[in-house]
mmCIF file of C-alpha atoms in Angstrom:
data_model
loop_
_atom_site.group_PDB
_atom_site.id
_atom_site.type_symbol
_atom_site.label_atom_id
_atom_site.label_comp_id
_atom_site.label_asym_id
_atom_site.label_seq_id
_atom_site.Cartn_x
_atom_site.Cartn_y
_atom_site.Cartn_z
ATOM 1 C CA MET A 2 -13.927 73.685 19.601
ATOM 2 C CA SER A 3 -14.366 70.068 18.559
ATOM 3 C CA ALA A 4 -14.584 69.113 14.918
ATOM 4 C CA PRO A 5 -18.086 68.397 13.559
ATOM 5 C CA ARG A 6 -19.042 64.740 13.339
ATOM 6 C CA THR A 7 -18.888 63.114 9.956
ATOM 7 C CA ALA A 8 -21.964 61.683 8.272
ATOM 8 C CA ARG A 9 -20.491 58.220 8.821
ATOM 9 C CA ALA A 10 -20.105 58.819 12.552
ATOM 10 C CA ILE A 11 -23.671 60.119 12.809
ATOM 11 C CA ALA A 12 -25.013 57.113 10.908
ATOM 12 C CA ARG A 13 -23.070 54.743 13.152
ATOM 13 C CA ALA A 14 -24.403 56.432 16.290
ATOM 14 C CA GLU A 15 -27.972 56.265 14.984
ATOM 15 C CA LEU A 16 -27.685 52.581 14.094
ATOM 16 C CA THR A 17 -26.106 51.789 17.464
ATOM 17 C CA ARG A 18 -29.055 53.505 19.121
ATOM 18 C CA ALA A 19 -31.518 51.563 16.983
ATOM 19 C CA ILE A 20 -29.873 48.249 17.930
ATOM 20 C CA LEU A 21 -29.996 49.103 21.622
ATOM 21 C CA ASP A 22 -33.632 50.206 21.375
ATOM 22 C CA LEU A 23 -34.674 46.964 19.696
ATOM 23 C CA ALA A 24 -32.696 44.980 22.253
ATOM 24 C CA GLY A 25 -34.539 46.868 24.984
ATOM 25 C CA HIS A 26 -37.884 45.930 23.425
ATOM 26 C CA GLN A 27 -36.786 42.290 23.413
ATOM 27 C CA LEU A 28 -35.892 42.514 27.089
ATOM 28 C CA ALA A 29 -39.433 43.583 27.855
ATOM 29 C CA GLU A 30 -40.925 40.802 25.717
ATOM 30 C CA VAL A 31 -38.764 37.724 26.320
ATOM 31 C CA GLY A 32 -36.115 38.612 28.919
ATOM 32 C CA PRO A 33 -32.322 38.821 28.589
ATOM 33 C CA ALA A 34 -31.697 35.064 28.276
ATOM 34 C CA ALA A 35 -33.640 34.983 24.987
ATOM 35 C CA LEU A 36 -32.032 38.108 23.522
ATOM 36 C CA SER A 37 -31.493 37.426 19.808
ATOM 37 C CA VAL A 38 -29.069 39.341 17.633
ATOM 38 C CA ARG A 39 -30.563 37.643 14.566
ATOM 39 C CA ARG A 40 -34.015 38.971 15.391
ATOM 40 C CA ILE A 41 -32.597 42.486 15.769
ATOM 41 C CA ALA A 42 -30.887 42.120 12.390
ATOM 42 C CA ARG A 43 -34.164 41.013 10.755
ATOM 43 C CA GLU A 44 -36.052 43.960 12.219
ATOM 44 C CA LEU A 45 -33.390 46.330 10.862
ATOM 45 C CA ASP A 46 -33.330 44.498 7.511
ATOM 46 C CA MET A 47 -29.632 43.796 7.999
ATOM 47 C CA ALA A 48 -27.426 40.734 8.000
ATOM 48 C CA SER A 49 -26.478 39.428 11.440
ATOM 49 C CA SER A 50 -22.827 39.951 10.536
ATOM 50 C CA ALA A 51 -23.509 43.669 10.104
ATOM 51 C CA VAL A 52 -24.967 43.930 13.628
ATOM 52 C CA TYR A 53 -21.957 42.082 14.988
ATOM 53 C CA ARG A 54 -19.739 44.876 13.657
ATOM 54 C CA TYR A 55 -21.406 47.109 16.256
ATOM 55 C CA PHE A 56 -21.672 44.534 19.024
ATOM 56 C CA PRO A 57 -19.337 41.570 18.462
ATOM 57 C CA SER A 58 -21.437 39.165 20.553
ATOM 58 C CA ARG A 59 -24.705 38.817 22.422
ATOM 59 C CA ASP A 60 -22.746 39.338 25.626
ATOM 60 C CA ALA A 61 -21.339 42.633 24.331
ATOM 61 C CA LEU A 62 -24.890 43.774 23.600
ATOM 62 C CA LEU A 63 -26.028 42.718 27.083
ATOM 63 C CA THR A 64 -23.100 44.601 28.609
ATOM 64 C CA ALA A 65 -24.059 47.763 26.718
ATOM 65 C CA LEU A 66 -27.656 47.438 27.962
ATOM 66 C CA ILE A 67 -26.485 46.877 31.536
ATOM 67 C CA VAL A 68 -24.109 49.851 31.515
ATOM 68 C CA GLU A 69 -26.797 52.058 29.982
ATOM 69 C CA GLY A 70 -29.309 50.894 32.613
ATOM 70 C CA TYR A 71 -26.994 51.585 35.540
ATOM 71 C CA ASP A 72 -26.078 54.998 34.133
ATOM 72 C CA ASP A 73 -29.717 55.907 33.521
ATOM 73 C CA LEU A 74 -30.728 54.884 37.036
ATOM 74 C CA GLY A 75 -27.643 56.479 38.578
ATOM 75 C CA GLY A 76 -28.201 59.729 36.723
ATOM 76 C CA ARG A 77 -31.844 59.909 37.792
ATOM 77 C CA ALA A 78 -30.951 59.240 41.427
ATOM 78 C CA GLU A 79 -28.092 61.750 41.449
ATOM 79 C CA ALA A 80 -30.379 64.401 39.974
ATOM 80 C CA ALA A 81 -32.964 63.691 42.683
ATOM 81 C CA ASP A 82 -30.335 64.075 45.379
ATOM 82 C CA SER A 83 -28.998 67.299 43.853
ATOM 83 C CA ALA A 84 -32.529 68.735 43.756
ATOM 84 C CA VAL A 85 -32.692 68.756 47.574
ATOM 85 C CA ASP A 86 -31.694 72.325 48.340
ATOM 86 C CA ASP A 87 -30.934 71.755 52.015
ATOM 87 C CA ARG A 88 -27.878 69.513 51.778
ATOM 88 C CA ALA A 89 -27.924 69.073 55.554
ATOM 89 C CA ASP A 90 -31.384 67.459 55.371
ATOM 90 C CA HIS A 91 -29.994 63.966 54.977
ATOM 91 C CA ALA A 92 -33.382 62.325 55.498
ATOM 92 C CA ALA A 93 -34.844 64.310 52.584
ATOM 93 C CA ARG A 94 -31.919 63.312 50.393
ATOM 94 C CA TRP A 95 -32.363 59.635 51.305
ATOM 95 C CA ARG A 96 -36.100 59.806 50.588
ATOM 96 C CA ALA A 97 -35.531 61.532 47.256
ATOM 97 C CA VAL A 98 -33.071 58.883 46.109
ATOM 98 C CA ALA A 99 -35.090 55.929 47.421
ATOM 99 C CA HIS A 100 -38.334 57.036 45.795
ATOM 100 C CA THR A 101 -36.561 57.802 42.529
ATOM 101 C CA VAL A 102 -35.100 54.299 42.403
ATOM 102 C CA HIS A 103 -38.533 52.853 43.182
ATOM 103 C CA ASP A 104 -40.194 54.933 40.444
ATOM 104 C CA TRP A 105 -37.522 54.012 37.875
ATOM 105 C CA ALA A 106 -37.863 50.310 38.652
ATOM 106 C CA ARG A 107 -41.639 50.368 38.285
ATOM 107 C CA GLU A 108 -41.474 52.369 35.064
ATOM 108 C CA GLN A 109 -38.928 49.975 33.531
ATOM 109 C CA PRO A 110 -39.250 46.595 35.268
ATOM 110 C CA HIS A 111 -37.455 44.756 32.463
ATOM 111 C CA ARG A 112 -34.377 46.972 32.855
ATOM 112 C CA TYR A 113 -34.503 46.621 36.633
ATOM 113 C CA ALA A 114 -34.693 42.835 36.237
ATOM 114 C CA LEU A 115 -31.650 42.908 33.958
ATOM 115 C CA LEU A 116 -29.648 44.799 36.587
ATOM 116 C CA TYR A 117 -30.925 43.231 39.812
ATOM 117 C CA GLY A 118 -32.774 40.067 38.844
ATOM 118 C CA SER A 119 -31.503 36.544 38.309
ATOM 119 C CA PRO A 120 -28.142 36.265 36.487
ATOM 120 C CA VAL A 121 -28.385 35.625 32.755
ATOM 121 C CA PRO A 122 -27.289 32.024 32.064
ATOM 122 C CA GLY A 123 -23.875 31.933 30.440
ATOM 123 C CA TYR A 124 -23.207 35.645 30.883
ATOM 124 C CA ALA A 125 -20.433 37.009 33.085
ATOM 125 C CA ALA A 126 -20.476 40.778 33.575
ATOM 126 C CA PRO A 127 -17.118 42.347 32.612
ATOM 127 C CA GLN A 128 -15.226 45.049 34.467
ATOM 128 C CA ASP A 129 -16.948 47.672 32.313
ATOM 129 C CA THR A 130 -20.097 47.310 34.401
ATOM 130 C CA VAL A 131 -18.480 47.903 37.807
ATOM 131 C CA THR A 132 -18.191 51.699 37.814
ATOM 132 C CA PRO A 133 -21.754 52.306 36.545
ATOM 133 C CA ALA A 134 -23.089 49.728 39.030
ATOM 134 C CA THR A 135 -21.512 51.519 41.983
ATOM 135 C CA ARG A 136 -23.123 54.898 41.243
ATOM 136 C CA ILE A 137 -26.156 54.154 43.418
ATOM 137 C CA THR A 138 -24.105 52.547 46.185
ATOM 138 C CA GLY A 139 -21.735 55.509 46.196
ATOM 139 C CA LEU A 140 -24.620 57.961 46.307
ATOM 140 C CA LEU A 141 -26.272 56.294 49.307
ATOM 141 C CA LEU A 142 -22.887 56.033 50.999
ATOM 142 C CA ALA A 143 -22.270 59.748 50.396
ATOM 143 C CA ILE A 144 -25.525 60.654 52.151
ATOM 144 C CA VAL A 145 -24.575 58.495 55.129
ATOM 145 C CA ARG A 146 -21.021 59.894 55.133
ATOM 146 C CA ASP A 147 -22.305 63.478 55.069
ATOM 147 C CA ALA A 148 -24.646 62.685 57.976
ATOM 148 C CA GLU A 149 -21.836 61.111 59.957
ATOM 149 C CA GLN A 150 -19.603 64.131 59.401
ATOM 150 C CA ALA A 151 -22.476 66.302 60.640
ATOM 151 C CA GLY A 152 -22.468 64.371 63.911
ATOM 152 C CA VAL A 153 -25.161 61.778 63.251
ATOM 153 C CA HIS A 154 -24.656 58.664 65.365
ATOM 154 C CA PRO A 155 -27.627 56.281 65.154
ATOM 155 C CA ALA A 156 -28.592 54.346 68.247
ATOM 156 C CA GLY A 157 -28.362 50.588 68.525
ATOM 157 C CA VAL A 158 -25.298 50.185 66.329
ATOM 158 C CA LEU A 159 -23.557 46.887 66.939
ATOM 159 C CA PRO A 160 -19.769 46.970 67.241
ATOM 160 C CA VAL A 161 -18.055 45.899 64.027
ATOM 161 C CA PRO A 162 -15.490 43.143 64.618
ATOM 162 C CA PRO A 163 -12.231 43.222 62.637
ATOM 163 C CA VAL A 164 -13.318 40.371 60.368
ATOM 164 C CA GLU A 165 -16.411 42.353 59.279
ATOM 165 C CA ALA A 166 -14.426 45.580 58.920
ATOM 166 C CA ALA A 167 -12.112 43.733 56.540
ATOM 167 C CA ALA A 168 -15.094 42.317 54.663
ATOM 168 C CA VAL A 169 -16.644 45.738 53.963
ATOM 169 C CA GLN A 170 -13.367 47.626 53.536
ATOM 170 C CA PRO A 171 -13.799 48.143 49.750
ATOM 171 C CA VAL A 172 -17.113 49.912 50.368
ATOM 172 C CA ALA A 173 -15.884 51.894 53.376
ATOM 173 C CA THR A 174 -13.049 53.347 51.302
ATOM 174 C CA MET A 175 -15.118 54.161 48.185
ATOM 175 C CA LEU A 176 -15.283 57.772 49.355
ATOM 176 C CA SER A 177 -12.673 60.111 50.758
ATOM 177 C CA PRO A 178 -12.754 60.683 53.644
ATOM 178 C CA ALA A 179 -13.767 57.122 54.356
ATOM 179 C CA VAL A 180 -16.954 56.195 56.176
ATOM 180 C CA SER A 181 -16.684 54.518 59.569
ATOM 181 C CA ASP A 182 -17.088 50.763 59.664
ATOM 182 C CA GLU A 183 -20.298 51.071 61.680
ATOM 183 C CA MET A 184 -21.920 53.463 59.224
ATOM 184 C CA THR A 185 -20.678 51.417 56.264
ATOM 185 C CA VAL A 186 -22.524 48.376 57.597
ATOM 186 C CA ARG A 187 -25.620 50.525 58.162
ATOM 187 C CA ALA A 188 -25.390 51.907 54.605
ATOM 188 C CA LEU A 189 -25.060 48.432 53.120
ATOM 189 C CA THR A 190 -28.076 47.327 55.147
ATOM 190 C CA ALA A 191 -30.060 50.299 53.825
ATOM 191 C CA TRP A 192 -28.977 49.500 50.251
ATOM 192 C CA ALA A 193 -30.019 45.862 50.605
ATOM 193 C CA THR A 194 -33.341 46.847 52.192
ATOM 194 C CA LEU A 195 -34.126 49.300 49.399
ATOM 195 C CA PHE A 196 -33.379 46.975 46.511
ATOM 196 C CA GLY A 197 -34.637 43.886 48.294
ATOM 197 C CA HIS A 198 -37.986 45.556 48.912
ATOM 198 C CA ILE A 199 -38.279 46.740 45.317
ATOM 199 C CA SER A 200 -37.422 43.260 44.039
ATOM 200 C CA LEU A 201 -40.025 41.631 46.272
ATOM 201 C CA GLU A 202 -42.630 44.058 44.964
ATOM 202 C CA LEU A 203 -41.755 43.842 41.268
ATOM 203 C CA PHE A 204 -41.363 40.084 41.201
ATOM 204 C CA GLY A 205 -44.709 39.517 42.880
ATOM 205 C CA HIS A 206 -43.543 38.216 46.258
ATOM 206 C CA MET A 207 -45.735 40.627 48.232
ATOM 207 C CA HIS A 208 -48.899 40.041 46.229
ATOM 208 C CA ARG A 209 -51.930 40.047 48.556
ATOM 209 C CA GLY A 210 -49.591 40.451 51.504
ATOM 210 C CA VAL A 211 -49.291 44.208 50.993
ATOM 211 C CA LEU A 212 -52.421 45.931 49.716
ATOM 212 C CA ASP A 213 -50.936 49.372 49.005
ATOM 213 C CA TYR A 214 -47.361 49.255 47.759
ATOM 214 C CA ASP A 215 -46.912 53.040 47.747
ATOM 215 C CA VAL A 216 -48.003 53.458 51.362
ATOM 216 C CA HIS A 217 -45.853 50.564 52.517
ATOM 217 C CA PHE A 218 -42.792 51.660 50.551
ATOM 218 C CA ALA A 219 -42.988 55.164 52.022
ATOM 219 C CA GLN A 220 -43.082 53.611 55.495
ATOM 220 C CA VAL A 221 -40.070 51.433 54.713
ATOM 221 C CA VAL A 222 -38.100 54.426 53.416
ATOM 222 C CA ASP A 223 -38.893 56.440 56.557
ATOM 223 C CA GLN A 224 -38.029 53.490 58.793
ATOM 224 C CA VAL A 225 -34.645 53.070 57.142
ATOM 225 C CA ALA A 226 -34.011 56.801 57.522
ATOM 226 C CA ALA A 227 -34.720 56.447 61.231
ATOM 227 C CA ASP A 228 -32.490 53.370 61.477
ATOM 228 C CA LEU A 229 -29.678 55.362 59.873
ATOM 229 C CA GLY A 230 -30.222 58.178 62.353
ATOM 230 C CA LEU A 231 -31.198 60.580 59.567
ATOM 231 C CA ALA A 232 -34.743 61.281 60.739
#
């Protein structure tokens, strides 16, 4: 049994949460490039130096927001996948994950933009963000891997030359057993289609070109499932 947390630890956790919440509000208002630690300190009636004891720089605060965003999205998507009772229904699993990502992005466009929008000027994401960022990729790859192990072989798959196999090798070997090169390329294409479509929608690039985003997105999700051989 773990020891109870001290009052100091509880207070630190609560203040850390308050800083992150205020930073999240700023993201929605002004975007990540204008994130201001001084403004957060003013809103908490603290000195900036006190906030820096929790997050030593603006970049550290951005990193915490990015990691939290990836983990929130990854957790939602993993829960959606786990909720599909028939684990052999790979198309249903793909649809559940895709629609969950779409819903999350539309509910929290500022967090989606932080994760998948334009890079923040002057910010370089550290290694801490890599594992959370790969949760979605790994989940989509797992669905494709499970389908492949069940004998799914989509039609129209181009042969993968050695130079491309080497290029995607880090993704192919994310899971054990590894996914074939052909299905890895298909999974990466599905991943890019999913997030590319969501980005086009959220950032206004389909305005007046698509009149019903929900109908069109459902069609895209089903088309990708068919392309993967899941449907």
